């Protein structure tokens, strides 16, 4: 009897699963975001949102309310997941030009500018920053698309059983 063929997961699925799991590492009490920076089928770097390493953990220092907010209502002390992944790659001399970044929340405008400046070619995101923030549009996505970066909302493949008819 021949073995039953199995469906191998796409790399998009693998990397988004990893980004989703990385988000669980975040010490932020407001939002947990994960990122995976890849080239071809290899991981260059990973990141999740939170304060710079060695400073503090929001869920421990500010357990009820989270860290102080900036003028836009965002965390004033945190680096975003994309920033952490890109900074770690740069710190270690990894080449990020032409890479793909997988993020559980679409990039804000500040992260979009960094992604564009670092010449990352493709962004795959799970959830909308605009929907999360209650704003009209995904400014970061709009910015990236305007300047030629491929941006895609992640959609998992639905597996259907074939009946043969």
PDB file of N, CA and C in Angstrom, residues 13 21 23 38 44 46 63 77 81 88 99 106 110 117 130 134 141 148 157 160 162 164:
ATOM      1  N   UNK A  13       2.655  29.974   5.936  1.00  0.00           N
ATOM      2  CA  UNK A  13       1.961  29.418   7.101  1.00  0.00           C
ATOM      3  C   UNK A  13       2.933  29.192   8.266  1.00  0.00           C
ATOM      4  N   UNK A  21       3.212  32.836  17.588  1.00  0.00           N
ATOM      5  CA  UNK A  21       3.764  32.308  18.836  1.00  0.00           C
ATOM      6  C   UNK A  21       4.710  33.299  19.499  1.00  0.00           C
ATOM      7  N   UNK A  23       4.515  36.476  19.415  1.00  0.00           N
ATOM      8  CA  UNK A  23       3.695  37.539  20.025  1.00  0.00           C
ATOM      9  C   UNK A  23       3.375  37.198  21.475  1.00  0.00           C
ATOM     10  N   UNK A  38      12.544  37.099   7.066  1.00  0.00           N
ATOM     11  CA  UNK A  38      13.050  35.947   6.318  1.00  0.00           C
ATOM     12  C   UNK A  38      13.644  36.356   4.966  1.00  0.00           C
ATOM     13  N   UNK A  44      15.927  35.138   9.127  1.00  0.00           N
ATOM     14  CA  UNK A  44      17.031  36.056   9.379  1.00  0.00           C
ATOM     15  C   UNK A  44      16.983  36.534  10.828  1.00  0.00           C
ATOM     16  N   UNK A  46      13.981  37.440  14.385  1.00  0.00           N
ATOM     17  CA  UNK A  46      12.637  37.416  14.968  1.00  0.00           C
ATOM     18  C   UNK A  46      12.498  38.607  15.905  1.00  0.00           C
ATOM     19  N   UNK A  63       1.436  46.619  35.888  1.00  0.00           N
ATOM     20  CA  UNK A  63       0.545  45.493  35.603  1.00  0.00           C
ATOM     21  C   UNK A  63      -0.923  45.853  35.372  1.00  0.00           C
ATOM     22  N   UNK A  77       7.181  53.381  25.740  1.00  0.00           N
ATOM     23  CA  UNK A  77       8.453  52.754  26.067  1.00  0.00           C
ATOM     24  C   UNK A  77       8.822  51.567  25.178  1.00  0.00           C
ATOM     25  N   UNK A  81       7.404  45.111  17.100  1.00  0.00           N
ATOM     26  CA  UNK A  81       7.958  43.805  16.730  1.00  0.00           C
ATOM     27  C   UNK A  81       8.848  43.908  15.491  1.00  0.00           C
ATOM     28  N   UNK A  88      17.739  43.742  15.364  1.00  0.00           N
ATOM     29  CA  UNK A  88      18.567  42.585  15.694  1.00  0.00           C
ATOM     30  C   UNK A  88      19.330  42.107  14.459  1.00  0.00           C
ATOM     31  N   UNK A  99      14.258  41.096   1.667  1.00  0.00           N
ATOM     32  CA  UNK A  99      13.663  40.128   2.595  1.00  0.00           C
ATOM     33  C   UNK A  99      12.141  40.272   2.658  1.00  0.00           C
ATOM     34  N   UNK A 106      -0.461  44.668  11.018  1.00  0.00           N
ATOM     35  CA  UNK A 106       0.115  45.431   9.908  1.00  0.00           C
ATOM     36  C   UNK A 106       0.944  46.600  10.431  1.00  0.00           C
ATOM     37  N   UNK A 110       5.315  54.542  11.157  1.00  0.00           N
ATOM     38  CA  UNK A 110       6.734  54.630  11.547  1.00  0.00           C
ATOM     39  C   UNK A 110       7.480  53.355  11.157  1.00  0.00           C
ATOM     40  N   UNK A 117      12.893  51.869   4.153  1.00  0.00           N
ATOM     41  CA  UNK A 117      14.285  52.331   4.176  1.00  0.00           C
ATOM     42  C   UNK A 117      15.278  51.176   4.170  1.00  0.00           C
ATOM     43  N   UNK A 130      -5.172  49.417  11.476  1.00  0.00           N
ATOM     44  CA  UNK A 130      -6.282  50.378  11.432  1.00  0.00           C
ATOM     45  C   UNK A 130      -7.491  49.843  12.199  1.00  0.00           C
ATOM     46  N   UNK A 134      -8.827  51.548  15.415  1.00  0.00           N
ATOM     47  CA  UNK A 134     -10.084  52.250  15.117  1.00  0.00           C
ATOM     48  C   UNK A 134      -9.872  53.484  14.257  1.00  0.00           C
ATOM     49  N   UNK A 141       0.478  50.373   5.506  1.00  0.00           N
ATOM     50  CA  UNK A 141       0.259  49.546   4.315  1.00  0.00           C
ATOM     51  C   UNK A 141       0.157  50.439   3.084  1.00  0.00           C
ATOM     52  N   UNK A 148       6.067  50.775  -3.735  1.00  0.00           N
ATOM     53  CA  UNK A 148       6.478  49.555  -4.415  1.00  0.00           C
ATOM     54  C   UNK A 148       6.779  48.339  -3.580  1.00  0.00           C
ATOM     55  N   UNK A 157      -4.499  28.770   3.988  1.00  0.00           N
ATOM     56  CA  UNK A 157      -5.104  27.916   2.958  1.00  0.00           C
ATOM     57  C   UNK A 157      -6.161  27.039   3.626  1.00  0.00           C
ATOM     58  N   UNK A 160      -9.299  21.230   1.602  1.00  0.00           N
ATOM     59  CA  UNK A 160     -10.536  20.547   1.219  1.00  0.00           C
ATOM     60  C   UNK A 160     -10.214  19.104   0.874  1.00  0.00           C
ATOM     61  N   UNK A 162     -10.610  15.927  -1.269  1.00  0.00           N
ATOM     62  CA  UNK A 162     -11.007  15.632  -2.642  1.00  0.00           C
ATOM     63  C   UNK A 162     -11.782  14.314  -2.662  1.00  0.00           C
ATOM     64  N   UNK A 164     -12.817  12.897  -5.541  1.00  0.00           N
ATOM     65  CA  UNK A 164     -12.541  12.128  -6.738  1.00  0.00           C
ATOM     66  C   UNK A 164     -13.658  12.214  -7.758  1.00  0.00           C
TER      67      UNK A 164
END
